[in-house]
PDB file of C-alpha atoms in Angstrom:
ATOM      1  CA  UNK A   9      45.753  38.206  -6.932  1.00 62.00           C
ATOM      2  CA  UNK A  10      49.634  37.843  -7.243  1.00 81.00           C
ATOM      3  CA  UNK A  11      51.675  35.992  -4.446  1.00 86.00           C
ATOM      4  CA  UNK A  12      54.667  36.636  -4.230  1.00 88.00           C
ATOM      5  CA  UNK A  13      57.849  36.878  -1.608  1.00 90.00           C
ATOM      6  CA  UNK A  14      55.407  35.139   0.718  1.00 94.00           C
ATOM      7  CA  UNK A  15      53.106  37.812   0.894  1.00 96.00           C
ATOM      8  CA  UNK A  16      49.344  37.435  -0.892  1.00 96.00           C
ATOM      9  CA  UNK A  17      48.147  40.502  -2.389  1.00 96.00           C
ATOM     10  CA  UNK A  18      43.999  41.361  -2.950  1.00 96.00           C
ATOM     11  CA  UNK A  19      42.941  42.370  -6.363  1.00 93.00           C
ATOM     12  CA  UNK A  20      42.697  46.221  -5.921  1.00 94.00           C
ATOM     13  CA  UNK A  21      39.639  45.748  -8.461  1.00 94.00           C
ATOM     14  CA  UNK A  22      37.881  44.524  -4.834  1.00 96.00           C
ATOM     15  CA  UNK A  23      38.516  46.916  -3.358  1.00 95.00           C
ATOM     16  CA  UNK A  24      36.441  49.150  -5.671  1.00 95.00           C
ATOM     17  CA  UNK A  25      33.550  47.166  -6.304  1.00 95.00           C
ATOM     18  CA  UNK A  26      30.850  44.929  -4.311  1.00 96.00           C
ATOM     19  CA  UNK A  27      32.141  42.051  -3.108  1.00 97.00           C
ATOM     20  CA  UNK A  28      30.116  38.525  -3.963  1.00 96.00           C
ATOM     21  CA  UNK A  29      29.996  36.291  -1.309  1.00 97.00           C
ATOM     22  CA  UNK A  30      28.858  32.500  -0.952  1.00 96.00           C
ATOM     23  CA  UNK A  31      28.470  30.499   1.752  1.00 97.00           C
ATOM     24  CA  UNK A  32      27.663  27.243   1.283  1.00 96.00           C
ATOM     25  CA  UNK A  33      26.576  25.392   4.805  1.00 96.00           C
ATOM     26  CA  UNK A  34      24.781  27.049   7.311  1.00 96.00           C
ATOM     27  CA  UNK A  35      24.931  25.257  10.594  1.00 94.00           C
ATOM     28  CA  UNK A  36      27.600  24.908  13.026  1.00 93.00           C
ATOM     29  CA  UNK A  37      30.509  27.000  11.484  1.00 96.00           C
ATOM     30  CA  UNK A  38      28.076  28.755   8.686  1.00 97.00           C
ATOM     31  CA  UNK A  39      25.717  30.576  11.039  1.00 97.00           C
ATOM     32  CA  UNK A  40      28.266  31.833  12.769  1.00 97.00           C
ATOM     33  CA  UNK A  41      30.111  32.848   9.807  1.00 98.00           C
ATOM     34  CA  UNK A  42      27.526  34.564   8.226  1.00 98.00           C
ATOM     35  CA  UNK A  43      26.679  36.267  11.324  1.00 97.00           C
ATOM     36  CA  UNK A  44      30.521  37.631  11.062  1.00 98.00           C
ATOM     37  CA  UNK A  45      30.382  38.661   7.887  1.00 98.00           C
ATOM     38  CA  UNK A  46      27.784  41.243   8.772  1.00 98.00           C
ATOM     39  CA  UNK A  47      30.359  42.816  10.871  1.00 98.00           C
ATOM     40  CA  UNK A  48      32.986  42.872   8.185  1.00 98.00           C
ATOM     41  CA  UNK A  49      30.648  44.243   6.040  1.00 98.00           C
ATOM     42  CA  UNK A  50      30.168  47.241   8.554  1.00 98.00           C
ATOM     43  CA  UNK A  51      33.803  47.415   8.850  1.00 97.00           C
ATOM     44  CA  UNK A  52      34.205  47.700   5.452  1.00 98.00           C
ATOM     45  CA  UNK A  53      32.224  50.215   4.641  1.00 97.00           C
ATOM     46  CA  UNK A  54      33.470  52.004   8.181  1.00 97.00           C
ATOM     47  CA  UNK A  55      36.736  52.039   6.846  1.00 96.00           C
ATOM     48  CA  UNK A  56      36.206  53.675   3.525  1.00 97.00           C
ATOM     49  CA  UNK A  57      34.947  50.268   1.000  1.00 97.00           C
ATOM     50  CA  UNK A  58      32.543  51.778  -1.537  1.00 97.00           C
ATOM     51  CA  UNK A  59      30.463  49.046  -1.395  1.00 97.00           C
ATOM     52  CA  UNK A  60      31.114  46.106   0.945  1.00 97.00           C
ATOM     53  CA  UNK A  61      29.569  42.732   0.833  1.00 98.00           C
ATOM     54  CA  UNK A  62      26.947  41.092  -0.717  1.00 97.00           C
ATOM     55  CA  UNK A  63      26.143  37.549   0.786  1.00 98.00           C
ATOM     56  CA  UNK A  64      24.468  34.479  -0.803  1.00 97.00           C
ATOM     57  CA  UNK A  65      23.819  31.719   2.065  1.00 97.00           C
ATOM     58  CA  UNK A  66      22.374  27.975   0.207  1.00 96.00           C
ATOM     59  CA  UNK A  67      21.637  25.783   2.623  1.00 95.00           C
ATOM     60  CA  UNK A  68      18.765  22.885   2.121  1.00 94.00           C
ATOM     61  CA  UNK A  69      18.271  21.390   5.433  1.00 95.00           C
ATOM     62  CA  UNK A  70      16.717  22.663   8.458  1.00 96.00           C
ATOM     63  CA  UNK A  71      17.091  23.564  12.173  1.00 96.00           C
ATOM     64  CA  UNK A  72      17.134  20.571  14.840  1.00 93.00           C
ATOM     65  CA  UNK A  73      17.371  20.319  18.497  1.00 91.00           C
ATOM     66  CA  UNK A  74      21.042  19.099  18.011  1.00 87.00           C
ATOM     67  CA  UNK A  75      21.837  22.724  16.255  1.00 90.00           C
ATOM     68  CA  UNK A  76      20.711  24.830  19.315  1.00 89.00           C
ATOM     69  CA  UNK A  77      23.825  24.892  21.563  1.00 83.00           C
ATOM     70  CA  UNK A  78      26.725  25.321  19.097  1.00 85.00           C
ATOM     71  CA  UNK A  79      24.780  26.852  16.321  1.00 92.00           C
ATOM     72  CA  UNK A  80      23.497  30.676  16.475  1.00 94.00           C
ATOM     73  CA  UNK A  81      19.615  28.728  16.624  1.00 95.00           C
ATOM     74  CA  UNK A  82      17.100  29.090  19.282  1.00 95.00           C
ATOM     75  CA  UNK A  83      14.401  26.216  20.324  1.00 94.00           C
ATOM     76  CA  UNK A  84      11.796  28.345  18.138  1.00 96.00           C
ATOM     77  CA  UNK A  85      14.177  27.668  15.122  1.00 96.00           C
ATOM     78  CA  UNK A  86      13.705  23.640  15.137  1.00 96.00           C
ATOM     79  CA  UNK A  87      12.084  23.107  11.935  1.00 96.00           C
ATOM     80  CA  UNK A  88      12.579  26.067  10.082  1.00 97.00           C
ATOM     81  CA  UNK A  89      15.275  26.320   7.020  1.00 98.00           C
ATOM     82  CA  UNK A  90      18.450  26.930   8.589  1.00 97.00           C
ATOM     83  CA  UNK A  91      19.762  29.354   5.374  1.00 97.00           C
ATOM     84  CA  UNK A  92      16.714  31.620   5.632  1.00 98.00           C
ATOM     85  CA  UNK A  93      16.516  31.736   9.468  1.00 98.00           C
ATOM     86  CA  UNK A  94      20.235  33.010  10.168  1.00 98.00           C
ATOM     87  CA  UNK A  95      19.893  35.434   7.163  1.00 98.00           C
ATOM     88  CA  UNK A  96      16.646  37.255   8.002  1.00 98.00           C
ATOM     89  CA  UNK A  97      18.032  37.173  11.562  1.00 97.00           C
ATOM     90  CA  UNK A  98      21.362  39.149  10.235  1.00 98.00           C
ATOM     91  CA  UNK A  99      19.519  41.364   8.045  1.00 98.00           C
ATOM     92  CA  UNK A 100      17.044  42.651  10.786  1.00 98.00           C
ATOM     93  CA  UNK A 101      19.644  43.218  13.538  1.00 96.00           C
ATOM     94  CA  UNK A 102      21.996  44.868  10.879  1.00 96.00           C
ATOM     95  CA  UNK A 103      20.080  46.540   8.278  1.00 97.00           C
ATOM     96  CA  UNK A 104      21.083  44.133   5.411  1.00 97.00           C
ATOM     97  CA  UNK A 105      20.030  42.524   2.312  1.00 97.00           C
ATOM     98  CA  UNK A 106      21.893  39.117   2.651  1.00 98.00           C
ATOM     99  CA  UNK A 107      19.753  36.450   0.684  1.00 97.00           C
ATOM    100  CA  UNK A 108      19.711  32.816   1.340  1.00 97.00           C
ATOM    101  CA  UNK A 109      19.027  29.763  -0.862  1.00 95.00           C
ATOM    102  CA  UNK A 110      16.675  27.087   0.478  1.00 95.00           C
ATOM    103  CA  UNK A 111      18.632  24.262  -1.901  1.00 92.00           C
ATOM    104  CA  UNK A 112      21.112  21.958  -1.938  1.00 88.00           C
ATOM    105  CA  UNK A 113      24.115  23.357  -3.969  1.00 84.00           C
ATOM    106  CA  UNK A 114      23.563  22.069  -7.381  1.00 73.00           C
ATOM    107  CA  UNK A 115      24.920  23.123 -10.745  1.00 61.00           C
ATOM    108  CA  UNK A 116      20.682  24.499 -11.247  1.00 64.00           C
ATOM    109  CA  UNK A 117      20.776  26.114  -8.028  1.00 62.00           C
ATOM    110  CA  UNK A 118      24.199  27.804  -7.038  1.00 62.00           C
ATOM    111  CA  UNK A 119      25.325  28.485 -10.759  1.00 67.00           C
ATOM    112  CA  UNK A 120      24.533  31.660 -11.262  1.00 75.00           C
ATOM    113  CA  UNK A 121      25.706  32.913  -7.969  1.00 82.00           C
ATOM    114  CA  UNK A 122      28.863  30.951  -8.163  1.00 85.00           C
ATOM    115  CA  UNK A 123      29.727  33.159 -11.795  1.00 85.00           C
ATOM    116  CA  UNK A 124      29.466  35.851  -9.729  1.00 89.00           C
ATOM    117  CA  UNK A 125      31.330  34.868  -6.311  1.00 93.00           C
ATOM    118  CA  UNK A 126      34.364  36.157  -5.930  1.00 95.00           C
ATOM    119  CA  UNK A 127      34.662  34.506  -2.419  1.00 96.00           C
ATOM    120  CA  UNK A 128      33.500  30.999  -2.014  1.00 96.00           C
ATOM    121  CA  UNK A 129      33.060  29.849   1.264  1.00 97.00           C
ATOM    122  CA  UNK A 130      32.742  26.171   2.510  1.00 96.00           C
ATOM    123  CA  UNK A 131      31.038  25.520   5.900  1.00 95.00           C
ATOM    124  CA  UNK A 132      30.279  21.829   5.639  1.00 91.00           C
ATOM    125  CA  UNK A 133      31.602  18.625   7.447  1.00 82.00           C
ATOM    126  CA  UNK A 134      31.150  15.761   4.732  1.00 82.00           C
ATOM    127  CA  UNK A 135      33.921  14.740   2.149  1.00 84.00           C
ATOM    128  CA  UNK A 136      30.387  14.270  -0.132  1.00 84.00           C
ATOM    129  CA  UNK A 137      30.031  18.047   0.516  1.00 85.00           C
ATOM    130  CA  UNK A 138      33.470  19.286  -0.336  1.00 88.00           C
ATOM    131  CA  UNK A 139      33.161  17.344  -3.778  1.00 87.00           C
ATOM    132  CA  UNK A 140      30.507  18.963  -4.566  1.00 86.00           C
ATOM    133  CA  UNK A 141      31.806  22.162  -3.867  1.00 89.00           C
ATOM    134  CA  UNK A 142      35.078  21.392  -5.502  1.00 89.00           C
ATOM    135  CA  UNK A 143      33.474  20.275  -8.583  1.00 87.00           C
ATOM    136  CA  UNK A 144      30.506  23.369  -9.137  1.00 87.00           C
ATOM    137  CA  UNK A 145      33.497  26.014  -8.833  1.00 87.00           C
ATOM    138  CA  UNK A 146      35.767  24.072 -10.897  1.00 85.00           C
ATOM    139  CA  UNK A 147      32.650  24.286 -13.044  1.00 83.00           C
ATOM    140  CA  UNK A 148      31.999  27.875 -12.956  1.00 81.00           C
ATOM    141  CA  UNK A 149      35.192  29.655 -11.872  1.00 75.00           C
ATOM    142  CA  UNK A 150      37.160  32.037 -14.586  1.00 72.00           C
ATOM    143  CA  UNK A 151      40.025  31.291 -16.694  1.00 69.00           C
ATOM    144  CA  UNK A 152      41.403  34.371 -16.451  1.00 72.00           C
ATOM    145  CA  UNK A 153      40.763  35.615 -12.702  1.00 78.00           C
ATOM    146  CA  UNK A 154      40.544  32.855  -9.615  1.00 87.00           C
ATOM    147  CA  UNK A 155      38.238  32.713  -7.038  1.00 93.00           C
ATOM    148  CA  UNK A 156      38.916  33.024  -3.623  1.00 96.00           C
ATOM    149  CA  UNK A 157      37.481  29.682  -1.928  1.00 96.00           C
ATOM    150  CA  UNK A 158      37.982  29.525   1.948  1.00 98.00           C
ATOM    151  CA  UNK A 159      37.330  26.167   3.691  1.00 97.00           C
ATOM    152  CA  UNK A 160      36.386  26.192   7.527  1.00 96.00           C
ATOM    153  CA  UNK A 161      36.718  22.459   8.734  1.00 93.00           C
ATOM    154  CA  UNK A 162      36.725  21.047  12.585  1.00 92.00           C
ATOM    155  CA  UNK A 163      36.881  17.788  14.806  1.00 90.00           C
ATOM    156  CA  UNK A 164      35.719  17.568  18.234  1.00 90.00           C
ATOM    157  CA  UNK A 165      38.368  20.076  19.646  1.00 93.00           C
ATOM    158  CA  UNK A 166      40.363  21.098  16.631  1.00 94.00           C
ATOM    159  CA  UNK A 167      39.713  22.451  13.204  1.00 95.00           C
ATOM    160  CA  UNK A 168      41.579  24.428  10.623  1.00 96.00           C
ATOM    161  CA  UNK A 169      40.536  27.308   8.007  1.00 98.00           C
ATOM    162  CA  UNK A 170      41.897  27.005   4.404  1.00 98.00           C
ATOM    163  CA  UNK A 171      41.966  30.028   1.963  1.00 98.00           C
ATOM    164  CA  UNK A 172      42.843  28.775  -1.689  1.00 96.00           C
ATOM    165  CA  UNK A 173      41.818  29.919  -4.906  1.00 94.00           C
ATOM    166  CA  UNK A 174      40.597  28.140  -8.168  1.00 92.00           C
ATOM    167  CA  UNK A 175      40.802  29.421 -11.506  1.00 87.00           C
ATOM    168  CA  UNK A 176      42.945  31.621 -12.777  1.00 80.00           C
ATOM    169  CA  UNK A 177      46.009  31.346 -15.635  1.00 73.00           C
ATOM    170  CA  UNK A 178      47.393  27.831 -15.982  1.00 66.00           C
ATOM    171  CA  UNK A 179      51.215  29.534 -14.589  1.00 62.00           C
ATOM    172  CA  UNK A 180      49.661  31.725 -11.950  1.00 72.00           C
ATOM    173  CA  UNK A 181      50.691  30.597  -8.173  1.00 84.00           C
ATOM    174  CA  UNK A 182      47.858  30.228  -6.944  1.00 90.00           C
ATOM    175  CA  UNK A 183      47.093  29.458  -3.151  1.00 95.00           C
ATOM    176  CA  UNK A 184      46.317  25.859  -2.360  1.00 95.00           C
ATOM    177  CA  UNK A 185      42.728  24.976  -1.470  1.00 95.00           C
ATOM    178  CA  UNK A 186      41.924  22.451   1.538  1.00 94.00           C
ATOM    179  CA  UNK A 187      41.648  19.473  -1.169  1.00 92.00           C
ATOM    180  CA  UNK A 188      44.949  20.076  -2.430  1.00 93.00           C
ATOM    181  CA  UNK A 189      46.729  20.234   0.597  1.00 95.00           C
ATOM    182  CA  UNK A 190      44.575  17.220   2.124  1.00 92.00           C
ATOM    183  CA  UNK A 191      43.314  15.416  -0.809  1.00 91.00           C
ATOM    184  CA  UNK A 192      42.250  12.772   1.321  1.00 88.00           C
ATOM    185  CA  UNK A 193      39.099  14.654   1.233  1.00 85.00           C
ATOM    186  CA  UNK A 194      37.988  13.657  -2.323  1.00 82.00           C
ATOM    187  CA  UNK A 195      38.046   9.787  -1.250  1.00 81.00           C
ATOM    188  CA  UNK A 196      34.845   8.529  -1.067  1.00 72.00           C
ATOM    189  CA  UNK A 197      36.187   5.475   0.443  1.00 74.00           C
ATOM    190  CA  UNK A 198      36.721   7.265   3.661  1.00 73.00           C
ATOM    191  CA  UNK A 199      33.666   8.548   4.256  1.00 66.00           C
ATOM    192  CA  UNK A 200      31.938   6.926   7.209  1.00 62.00           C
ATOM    193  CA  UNK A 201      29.169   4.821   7.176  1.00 60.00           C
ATOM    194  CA  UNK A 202      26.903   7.146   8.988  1.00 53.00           C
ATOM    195  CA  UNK A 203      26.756  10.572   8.358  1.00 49.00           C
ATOM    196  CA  UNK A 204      23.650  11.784   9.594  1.00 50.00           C
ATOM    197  CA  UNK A 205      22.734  14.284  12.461  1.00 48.00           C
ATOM    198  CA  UNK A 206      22.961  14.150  15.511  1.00 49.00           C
ATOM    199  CA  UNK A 207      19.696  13.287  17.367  1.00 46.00           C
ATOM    200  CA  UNK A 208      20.781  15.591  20.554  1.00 45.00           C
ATOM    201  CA  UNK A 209      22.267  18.127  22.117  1.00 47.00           C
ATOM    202  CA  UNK A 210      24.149  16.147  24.499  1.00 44.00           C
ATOM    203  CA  UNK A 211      25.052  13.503  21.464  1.00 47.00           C
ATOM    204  CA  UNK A 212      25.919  16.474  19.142  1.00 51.00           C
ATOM    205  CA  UNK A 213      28.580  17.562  21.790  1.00 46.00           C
ATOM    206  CA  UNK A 214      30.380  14.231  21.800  1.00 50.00           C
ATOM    207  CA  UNK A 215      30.569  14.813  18.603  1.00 64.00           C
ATOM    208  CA  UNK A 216      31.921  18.618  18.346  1.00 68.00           C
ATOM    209  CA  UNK A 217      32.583  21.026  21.206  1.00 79.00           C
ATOM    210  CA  UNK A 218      30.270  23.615  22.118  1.00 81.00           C
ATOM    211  CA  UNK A 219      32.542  26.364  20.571  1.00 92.00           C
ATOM    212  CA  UNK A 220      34.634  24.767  17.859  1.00 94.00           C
ATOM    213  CA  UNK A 221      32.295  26.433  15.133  1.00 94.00           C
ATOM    214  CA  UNK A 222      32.679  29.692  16.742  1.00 95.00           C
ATOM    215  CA  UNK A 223      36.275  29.212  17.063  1.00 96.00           C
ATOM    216  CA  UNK A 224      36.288  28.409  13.222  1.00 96.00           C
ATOM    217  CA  UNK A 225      34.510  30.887  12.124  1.00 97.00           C
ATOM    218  CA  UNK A 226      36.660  33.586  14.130  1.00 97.00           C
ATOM    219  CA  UNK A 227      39.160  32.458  12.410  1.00 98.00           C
ATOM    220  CA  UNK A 228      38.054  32.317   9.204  1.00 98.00           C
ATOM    221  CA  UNK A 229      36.397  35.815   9.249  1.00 98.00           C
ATOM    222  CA  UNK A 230      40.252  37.110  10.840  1.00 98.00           C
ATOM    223  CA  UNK A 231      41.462  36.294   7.178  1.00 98.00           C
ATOM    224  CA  UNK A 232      39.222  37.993   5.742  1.00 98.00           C
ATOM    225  CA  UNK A 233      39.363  41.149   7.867  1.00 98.00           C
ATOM    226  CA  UNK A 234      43.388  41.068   7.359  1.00 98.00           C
ATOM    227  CA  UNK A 235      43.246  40.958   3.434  1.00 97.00           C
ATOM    228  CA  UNK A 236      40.582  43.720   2.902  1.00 97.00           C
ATOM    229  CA  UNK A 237      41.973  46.070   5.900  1.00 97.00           C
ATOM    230  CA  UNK A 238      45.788  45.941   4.625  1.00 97.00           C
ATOM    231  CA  UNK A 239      44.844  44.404   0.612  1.00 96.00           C
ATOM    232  CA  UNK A 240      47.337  41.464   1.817  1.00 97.00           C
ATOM    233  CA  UNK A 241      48.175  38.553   4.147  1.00 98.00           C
ATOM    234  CA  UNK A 242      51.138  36.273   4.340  1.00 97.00           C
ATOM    235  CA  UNK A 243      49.277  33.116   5.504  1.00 98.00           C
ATOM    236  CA  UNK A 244      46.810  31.353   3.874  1.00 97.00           C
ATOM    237  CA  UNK A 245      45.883  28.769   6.610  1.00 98.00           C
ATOM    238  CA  UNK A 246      45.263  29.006  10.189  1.00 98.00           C
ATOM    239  CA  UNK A 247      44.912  25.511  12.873  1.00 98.00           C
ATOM    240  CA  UNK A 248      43.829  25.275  15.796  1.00 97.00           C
ATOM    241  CA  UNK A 249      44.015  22.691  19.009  1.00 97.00           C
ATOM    242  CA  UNK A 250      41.251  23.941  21.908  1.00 95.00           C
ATOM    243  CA  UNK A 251      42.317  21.168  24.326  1.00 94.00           C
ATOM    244  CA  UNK A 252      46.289  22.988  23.837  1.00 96.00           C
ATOM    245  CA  UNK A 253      45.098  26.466  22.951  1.00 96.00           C
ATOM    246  CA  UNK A 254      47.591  26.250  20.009  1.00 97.00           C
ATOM    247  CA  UNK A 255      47.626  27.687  16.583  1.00 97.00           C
ATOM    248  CA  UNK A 256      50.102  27.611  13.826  1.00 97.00           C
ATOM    249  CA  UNK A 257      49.585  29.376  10.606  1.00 97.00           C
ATOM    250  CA  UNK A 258      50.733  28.202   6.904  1.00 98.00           C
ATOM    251  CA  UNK A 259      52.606  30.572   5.134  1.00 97.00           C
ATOM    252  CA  UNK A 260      51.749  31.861   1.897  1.00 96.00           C
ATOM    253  CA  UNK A 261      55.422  30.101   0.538  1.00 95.00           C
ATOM    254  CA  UNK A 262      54.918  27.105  -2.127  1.00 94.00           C
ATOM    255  CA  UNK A 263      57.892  25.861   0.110  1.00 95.00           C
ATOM    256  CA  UNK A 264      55.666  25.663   2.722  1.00 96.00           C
ATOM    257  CA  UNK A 265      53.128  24.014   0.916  1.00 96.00           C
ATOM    258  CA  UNK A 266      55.456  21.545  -0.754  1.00 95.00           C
ATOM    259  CA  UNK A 267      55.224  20.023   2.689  1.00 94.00           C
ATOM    260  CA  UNK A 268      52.036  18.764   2.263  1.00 93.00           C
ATOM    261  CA  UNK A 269      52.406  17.273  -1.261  1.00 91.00           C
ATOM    262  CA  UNK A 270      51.199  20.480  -3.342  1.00 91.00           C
ATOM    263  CA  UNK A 271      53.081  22.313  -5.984  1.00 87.00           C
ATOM    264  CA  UNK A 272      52.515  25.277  -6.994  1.00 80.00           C
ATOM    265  CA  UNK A 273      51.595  26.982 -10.685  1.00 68.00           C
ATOM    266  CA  UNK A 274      48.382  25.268 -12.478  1.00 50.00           C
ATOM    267  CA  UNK A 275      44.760  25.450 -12.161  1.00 47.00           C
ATOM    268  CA  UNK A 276      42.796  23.073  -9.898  1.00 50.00           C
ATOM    269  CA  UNK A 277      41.478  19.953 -11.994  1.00 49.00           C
ATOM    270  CA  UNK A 278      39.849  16.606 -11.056  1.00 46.00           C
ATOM    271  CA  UNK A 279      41.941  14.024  -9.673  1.00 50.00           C
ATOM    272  CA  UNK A 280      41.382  10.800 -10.524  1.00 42.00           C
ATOM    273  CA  UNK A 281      40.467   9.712  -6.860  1.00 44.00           C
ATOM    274  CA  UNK A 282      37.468  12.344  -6.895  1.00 46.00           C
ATOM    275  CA  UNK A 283      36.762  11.501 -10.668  1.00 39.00           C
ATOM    276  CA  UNK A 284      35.825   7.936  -9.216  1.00 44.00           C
ATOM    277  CA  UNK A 285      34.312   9.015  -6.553  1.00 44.00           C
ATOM    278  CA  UNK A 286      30.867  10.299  -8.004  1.00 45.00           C
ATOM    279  CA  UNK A 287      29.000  12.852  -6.544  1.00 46.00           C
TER     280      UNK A 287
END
């Protein structure tokens, strides 16, 4: 997955073979996410992929009241697992086999599916989650080939989607993930004291805007589309303000990313902020 002249080029090897998918988180940004990448699937396979997608959703909590509004869950979701209810609601609307994970990502529980992923992709809004996720690819990922891993990440009224990679040869350039552009996501320190639901709808949307996710996850899923429709892109981040309707795009230029503190050439490894951090 060579960049180079600031243009990111797919593996052609994906675009010959099924594509593993994970996507860890599925509330806000993750149900809608999944739900897109039933329609890339389609594309794919519209547009002459072999194969297409196969999708992995691990998720260990369950629907609430607060997840109806901004989430793709009804009122007759509350209570159910949210990973099994937005996959079996995919797979009967589109004819698919997507298969979800009623866990929390663990080394036990997403190991064998994060061998195989060639896309990893983070839906989740804790810095506790994004270690986690940081450290079970690190964990799994190959020396020899990277792994895509695309972070979707919002605020009330803004968010931005990350596409990085981990893995790979020690010299490659690879693309910077959302911790090594903002590493102020490993620090424990800064997590906040409370991190628990929302109790309501109405408290959840003080929280997060009723389309944020969505506006994530269109994002995210745009990447996507771009890379396997023309096997290249020449950004590898996308943010967006909904209050200015603005959106800027980092390019896929290690002078670009120099900007933010990252250098490129060397595989991902623990810093010693997240090594202190725990889990």
């Amino acid at each position: 997955m060579p960049t180079k002249d600031g243009i990111h080029y797919l593996d052609p090897d994906l675009l010959e073979r099924k594509v593993e998918v994970l996507v860890i988180g599925a509330g806000g940004s993750g149900s809608h996410m999944v739900a897109d990448l039933a329609v890339l699937h389609q594309s794919m396979l519209d547009l002459g992929h072999p194969h297409g997608l196969s999708v992995t959703v691990i998720d260990h909590d369950t629907v609430s009241e607060s997840n109806t509004h901004r989430a793709r869950f009804y009122a007759s979701d509350v209570g159910n697992m949210k990973a099994e209810t937005i996959v079996n609601r995919v797979n009967i609307c589109y004819g698919l086999s997507f298969r979800a994970i009623n866990e929390e990502l663990t080394d036990d529980s997403g190991g064998s599916v994060l061998r195989s992923a060639h896309i990893v992709i983070g839906c989740v809004d804790t810095r506790k989650s994004r270690r986690a996720i940081r450290r079970s690819v690190l964990n799994t990922v190959s020396t020899w080939k990277p792994t895509y891993v695309l972070d979707l990440g919002n605020g009330e009224m803004e968010g931005q989607v990350v596409l990085g990679e981990m893995g790979g040869k020690d010299d490659a350039v690879r693309l910077p993930c959302v911790t090594d552009l903002f590493p102020e996501m490993l620090n424990q320190a800064l997590d906040p004291v409370d991190n628990g639901p929302s109790c309501s709808r109405a408290e959840a949307l003080t929280r997060q805007g009723a389309f944020v996710n969505k506006a994530a996850s269109l994002h995210a899923i745009t990447m996507l589309s771009v890379l396997f429709r023309y096997g290249q892109i020449d950004h590898c981040a996308t943010f967006f303000n909904m209050l200015s309707g603005r959106t800027s795009v980092l390019p896929c230029r290690p002078e670009a990313w120099e900007r933010f503190g990252y250098r490129a050439g060397g595989a991902s490894e623990p810093t010693a902020v997240e090594i202190g951090a725990g889990g």
